[in-house]
mmCIF file with all atom_site columns, C-alpha atoms in Angstrom:
data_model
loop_
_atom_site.group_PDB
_atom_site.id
_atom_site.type_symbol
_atom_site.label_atom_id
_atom_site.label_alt_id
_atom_site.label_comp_id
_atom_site.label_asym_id
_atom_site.label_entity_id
_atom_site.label_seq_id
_atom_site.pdbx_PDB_ins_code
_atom_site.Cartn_x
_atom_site.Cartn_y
_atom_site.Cartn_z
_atom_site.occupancy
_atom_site.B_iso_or_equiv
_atom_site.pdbx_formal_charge
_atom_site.auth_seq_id
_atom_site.auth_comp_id
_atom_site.auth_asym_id
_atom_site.auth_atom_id
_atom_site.pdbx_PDB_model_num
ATOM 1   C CA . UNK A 1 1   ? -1.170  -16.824 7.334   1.00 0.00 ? 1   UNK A CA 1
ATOM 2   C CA . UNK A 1 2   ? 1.186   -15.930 4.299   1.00 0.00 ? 2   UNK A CA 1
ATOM 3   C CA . UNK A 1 3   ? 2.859   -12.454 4.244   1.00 0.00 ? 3   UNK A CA 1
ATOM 4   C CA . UNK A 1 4   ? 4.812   -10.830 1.386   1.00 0.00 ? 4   UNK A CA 1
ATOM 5   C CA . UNK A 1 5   ? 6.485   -7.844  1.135   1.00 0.00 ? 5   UNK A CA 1
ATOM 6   C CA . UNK A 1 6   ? 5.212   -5.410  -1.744  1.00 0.00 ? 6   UNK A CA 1
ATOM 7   C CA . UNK A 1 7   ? 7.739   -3.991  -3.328  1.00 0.00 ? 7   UNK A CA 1
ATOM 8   C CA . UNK A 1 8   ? 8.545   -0.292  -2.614  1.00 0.00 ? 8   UNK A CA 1
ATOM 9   C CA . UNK A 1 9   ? 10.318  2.944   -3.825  1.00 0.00 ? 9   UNK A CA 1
ATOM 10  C CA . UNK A 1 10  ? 10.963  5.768   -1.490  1.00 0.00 ? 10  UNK A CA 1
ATOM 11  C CA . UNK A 1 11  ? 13.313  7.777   -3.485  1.00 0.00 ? 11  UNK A CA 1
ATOM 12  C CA . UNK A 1 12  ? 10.647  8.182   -5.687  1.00 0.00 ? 12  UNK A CA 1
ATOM 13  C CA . UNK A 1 13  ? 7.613   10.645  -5.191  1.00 0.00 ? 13  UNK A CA 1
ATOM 14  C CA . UNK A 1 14  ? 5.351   8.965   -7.511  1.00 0.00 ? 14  UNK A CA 1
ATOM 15  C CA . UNK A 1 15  ? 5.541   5.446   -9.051  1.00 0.00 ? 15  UNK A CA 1
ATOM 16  C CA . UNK A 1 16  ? 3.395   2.493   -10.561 1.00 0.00 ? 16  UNK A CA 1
ATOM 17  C CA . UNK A 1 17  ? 3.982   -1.185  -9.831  1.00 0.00 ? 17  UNK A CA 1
ATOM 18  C CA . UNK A 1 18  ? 1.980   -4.241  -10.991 1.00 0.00 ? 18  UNK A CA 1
ATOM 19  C CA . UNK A 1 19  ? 1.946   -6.834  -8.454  1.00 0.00 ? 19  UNK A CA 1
ATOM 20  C CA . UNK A 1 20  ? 0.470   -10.238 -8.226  1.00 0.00 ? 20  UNK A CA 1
ATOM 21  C CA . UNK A 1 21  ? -2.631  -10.274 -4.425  1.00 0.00 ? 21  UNK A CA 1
ATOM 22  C CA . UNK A 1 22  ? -3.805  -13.449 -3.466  1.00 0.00 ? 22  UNK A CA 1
ATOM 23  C CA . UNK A 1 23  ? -4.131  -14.751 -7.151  1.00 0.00 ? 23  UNK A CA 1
ATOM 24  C CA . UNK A 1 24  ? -5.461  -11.386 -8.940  1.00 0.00 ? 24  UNK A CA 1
ATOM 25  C CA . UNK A 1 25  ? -3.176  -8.592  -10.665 1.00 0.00 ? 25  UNK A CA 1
ATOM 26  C CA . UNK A 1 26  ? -3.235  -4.953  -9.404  1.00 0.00 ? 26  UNK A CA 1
ATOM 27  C CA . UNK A 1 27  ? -1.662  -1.553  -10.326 1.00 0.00 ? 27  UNK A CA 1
ATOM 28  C CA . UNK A 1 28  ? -0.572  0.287   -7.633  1.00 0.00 ? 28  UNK A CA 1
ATOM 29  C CA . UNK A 1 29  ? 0.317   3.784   -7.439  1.00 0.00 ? 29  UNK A CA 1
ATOM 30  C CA . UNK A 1 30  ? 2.513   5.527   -4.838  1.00 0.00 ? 30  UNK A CA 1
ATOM 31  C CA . UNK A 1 31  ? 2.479   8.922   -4.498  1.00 0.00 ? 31  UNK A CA 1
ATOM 32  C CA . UNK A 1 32  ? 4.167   11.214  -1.681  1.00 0.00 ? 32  UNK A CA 1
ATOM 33  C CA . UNK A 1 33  ? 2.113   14.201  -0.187  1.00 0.00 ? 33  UNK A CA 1
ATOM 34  C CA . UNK A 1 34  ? 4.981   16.829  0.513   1.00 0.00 ? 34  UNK A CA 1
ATOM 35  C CA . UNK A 1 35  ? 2.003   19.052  2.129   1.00 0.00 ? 35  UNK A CA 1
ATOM 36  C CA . UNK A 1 36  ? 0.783   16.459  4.657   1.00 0.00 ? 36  UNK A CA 1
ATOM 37  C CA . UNK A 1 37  ? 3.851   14.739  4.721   1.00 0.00 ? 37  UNK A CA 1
ATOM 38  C CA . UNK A 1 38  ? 1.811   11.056  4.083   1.00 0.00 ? 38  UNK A CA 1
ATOM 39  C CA . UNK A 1 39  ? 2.432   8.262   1.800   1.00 0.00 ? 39  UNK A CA 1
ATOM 40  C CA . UNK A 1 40  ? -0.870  7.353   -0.449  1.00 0.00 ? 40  UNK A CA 1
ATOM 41  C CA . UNK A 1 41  ? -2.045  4.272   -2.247  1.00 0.00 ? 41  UNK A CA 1
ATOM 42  C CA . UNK A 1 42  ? -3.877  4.085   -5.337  1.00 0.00 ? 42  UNK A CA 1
ATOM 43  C CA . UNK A 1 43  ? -5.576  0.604   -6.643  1.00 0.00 ? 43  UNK A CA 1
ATOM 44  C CA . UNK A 1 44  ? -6.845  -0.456  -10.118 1.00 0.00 ? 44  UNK A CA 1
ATOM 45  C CA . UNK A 1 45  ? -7.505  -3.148  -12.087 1.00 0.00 ? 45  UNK A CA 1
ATOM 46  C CA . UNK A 1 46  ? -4.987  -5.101  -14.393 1.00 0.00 ? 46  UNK A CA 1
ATOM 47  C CA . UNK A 1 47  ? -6.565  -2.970  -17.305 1.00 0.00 ? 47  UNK A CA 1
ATOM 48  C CA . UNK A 1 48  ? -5.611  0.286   -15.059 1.00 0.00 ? 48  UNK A CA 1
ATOM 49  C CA . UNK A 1 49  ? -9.366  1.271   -13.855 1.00 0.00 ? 49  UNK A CA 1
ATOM 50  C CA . UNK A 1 50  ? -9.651  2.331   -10.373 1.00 0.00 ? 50  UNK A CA 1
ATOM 51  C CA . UNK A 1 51  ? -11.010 0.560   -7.517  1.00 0.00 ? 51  UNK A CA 1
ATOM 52  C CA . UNK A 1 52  ? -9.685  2.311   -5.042  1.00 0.00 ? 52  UNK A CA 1
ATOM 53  C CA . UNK A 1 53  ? -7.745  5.598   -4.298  1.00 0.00 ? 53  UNK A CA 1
ATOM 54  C CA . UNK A 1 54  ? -6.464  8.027   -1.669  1.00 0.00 ? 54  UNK A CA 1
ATOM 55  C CA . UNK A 1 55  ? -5.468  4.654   0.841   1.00 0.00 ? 55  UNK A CA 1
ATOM 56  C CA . UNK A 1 56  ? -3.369  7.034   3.478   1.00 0.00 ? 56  UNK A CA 1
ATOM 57  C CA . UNK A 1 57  ? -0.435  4.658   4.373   1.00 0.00 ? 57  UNK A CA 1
ATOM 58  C CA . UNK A 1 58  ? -0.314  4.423   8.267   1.00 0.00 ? 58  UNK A CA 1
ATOM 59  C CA . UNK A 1 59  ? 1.252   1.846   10.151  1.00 0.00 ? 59  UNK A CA 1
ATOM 60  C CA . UNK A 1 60  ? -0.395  -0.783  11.803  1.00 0.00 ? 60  UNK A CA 1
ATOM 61  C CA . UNK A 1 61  ? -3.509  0.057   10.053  1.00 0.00 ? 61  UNK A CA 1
ATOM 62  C CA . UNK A 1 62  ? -5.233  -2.089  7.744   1.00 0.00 ? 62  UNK A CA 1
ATOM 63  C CA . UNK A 1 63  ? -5.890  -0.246  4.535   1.00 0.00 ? 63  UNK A CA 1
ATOM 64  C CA . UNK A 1 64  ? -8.134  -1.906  3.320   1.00 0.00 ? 64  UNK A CA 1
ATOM 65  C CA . UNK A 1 65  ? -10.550 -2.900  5.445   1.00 0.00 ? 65  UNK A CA 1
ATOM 66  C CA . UNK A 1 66  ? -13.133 -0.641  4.274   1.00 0.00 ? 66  UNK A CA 1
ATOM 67  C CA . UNK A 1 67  ? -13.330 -1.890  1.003   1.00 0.00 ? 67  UNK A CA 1
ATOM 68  C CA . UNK A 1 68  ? -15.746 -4.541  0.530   1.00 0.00 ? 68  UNK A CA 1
ATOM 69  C CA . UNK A 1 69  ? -16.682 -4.244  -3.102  1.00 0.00 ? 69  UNK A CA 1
ATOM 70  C CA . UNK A 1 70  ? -15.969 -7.481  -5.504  1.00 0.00 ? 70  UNK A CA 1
ATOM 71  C CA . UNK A 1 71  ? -12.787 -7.300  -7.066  1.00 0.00 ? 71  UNK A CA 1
ATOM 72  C CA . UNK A 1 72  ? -11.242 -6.729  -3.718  1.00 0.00 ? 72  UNK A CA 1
ATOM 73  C CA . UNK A 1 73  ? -7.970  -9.048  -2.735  1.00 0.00 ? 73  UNK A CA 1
ATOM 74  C CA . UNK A 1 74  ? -8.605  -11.761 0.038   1.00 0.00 ? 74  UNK A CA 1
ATOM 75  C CA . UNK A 1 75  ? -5.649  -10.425 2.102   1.00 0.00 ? 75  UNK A CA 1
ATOM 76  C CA . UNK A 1 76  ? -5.088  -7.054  4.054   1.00 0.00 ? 76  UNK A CA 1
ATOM 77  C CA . UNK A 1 77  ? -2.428  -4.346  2.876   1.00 0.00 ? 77  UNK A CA 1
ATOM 78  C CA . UNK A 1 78  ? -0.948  -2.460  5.821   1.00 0.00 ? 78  UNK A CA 1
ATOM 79  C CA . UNK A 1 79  ? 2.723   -0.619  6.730   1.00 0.00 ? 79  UNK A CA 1
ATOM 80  C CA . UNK A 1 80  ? 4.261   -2.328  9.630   1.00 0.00 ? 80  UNK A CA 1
ATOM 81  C CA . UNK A 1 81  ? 6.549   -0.730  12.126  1.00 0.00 ? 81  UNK A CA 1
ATOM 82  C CA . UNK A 1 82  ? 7.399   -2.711  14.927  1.00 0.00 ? 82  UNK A CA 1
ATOM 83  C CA . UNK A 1 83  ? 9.589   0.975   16.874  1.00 0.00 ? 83  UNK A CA 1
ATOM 84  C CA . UNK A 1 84  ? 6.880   3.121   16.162  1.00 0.00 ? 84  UNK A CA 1
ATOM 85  C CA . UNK A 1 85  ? 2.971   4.059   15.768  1.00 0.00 ? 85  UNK A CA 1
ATOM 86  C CA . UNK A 1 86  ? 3.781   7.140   13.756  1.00 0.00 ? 86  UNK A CA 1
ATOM 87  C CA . UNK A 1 87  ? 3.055   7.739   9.752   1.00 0.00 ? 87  UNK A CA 1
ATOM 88  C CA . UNK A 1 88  ? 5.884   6.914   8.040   1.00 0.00 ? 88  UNK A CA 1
ATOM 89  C CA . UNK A 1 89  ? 8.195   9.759   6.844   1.00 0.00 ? 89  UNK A CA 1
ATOM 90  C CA . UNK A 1 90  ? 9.220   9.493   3.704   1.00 0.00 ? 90  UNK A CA 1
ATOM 91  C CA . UNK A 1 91  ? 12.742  8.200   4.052   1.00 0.00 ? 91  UNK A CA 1
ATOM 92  C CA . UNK A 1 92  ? 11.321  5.175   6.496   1.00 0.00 ? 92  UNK A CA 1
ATOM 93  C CA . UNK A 1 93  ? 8.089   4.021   4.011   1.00 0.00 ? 93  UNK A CA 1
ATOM 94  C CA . UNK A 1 94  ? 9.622   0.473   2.597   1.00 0.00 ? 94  UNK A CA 1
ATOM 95  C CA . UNK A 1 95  ? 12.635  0.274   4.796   1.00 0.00 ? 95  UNK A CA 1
ATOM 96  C CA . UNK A 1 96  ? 12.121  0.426   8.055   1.00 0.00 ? 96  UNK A CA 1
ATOM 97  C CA . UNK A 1 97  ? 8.756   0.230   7.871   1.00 0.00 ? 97  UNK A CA 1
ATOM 98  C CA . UNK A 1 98  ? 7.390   -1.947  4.871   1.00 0.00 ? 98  UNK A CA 1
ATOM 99  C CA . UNK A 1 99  ? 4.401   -2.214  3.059   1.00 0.00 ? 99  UNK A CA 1
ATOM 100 C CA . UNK A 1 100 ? 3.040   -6.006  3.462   1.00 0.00 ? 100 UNK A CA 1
ATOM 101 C CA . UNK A 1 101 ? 0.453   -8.378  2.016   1.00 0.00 ? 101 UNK A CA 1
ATOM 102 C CA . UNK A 1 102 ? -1.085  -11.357 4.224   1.00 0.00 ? 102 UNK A CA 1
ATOM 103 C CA . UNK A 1 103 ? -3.719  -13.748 3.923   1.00 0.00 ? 103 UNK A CA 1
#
């Protein structure tokens, strides 16, 4: 099994990233919920149409695992956290607890 780390940006609230999953090209978007206190994912096409959105980021869950449509990457996206089993504050989202890729 390969892992990568995605790339991520907690001192920002709201950011786009393209990024290379198991051979196809996605946008993500990262947003911060100040309300609920939760980091969300957001993920569309290379041409920047949807196919998937409101992914709550929570460790050691596998976001998406529920998706099953075509288009989908062959891995699993999920925020690892090896101290805790909490939701990631902001500050600890991508540095103490990163978001990964695996196949």
């Amino acid at each position: 099994m390969t892992t990568e780390i995605v790339p991520t940006r907690a001192e920002l609230e709201l950011y786009r990233m393209t990024i290379d999953l198991g051979g196809d090209t996605f946008q993500l978007d990262l947003r911060y919920a100040y309300r609920d206190r939760h980091w969300y994912l957001d993920f569309s096409d290379v041409d920047g149409n949807p196919v998937r959105s409101g992914l709550k980021c929570v460790v050691n869950t596998p976001l998406l695992l529920a998706w099953v449509q075509q288009g989908r990457p062959e891995g699993e996206v999920l925020v690892v956290d090896p101290a805790t089993d909490d939701i990631p504050d902001r500050d600890r989202f991508g540095a103490l607890a990163p978001l990964v890729y695996g196949e």
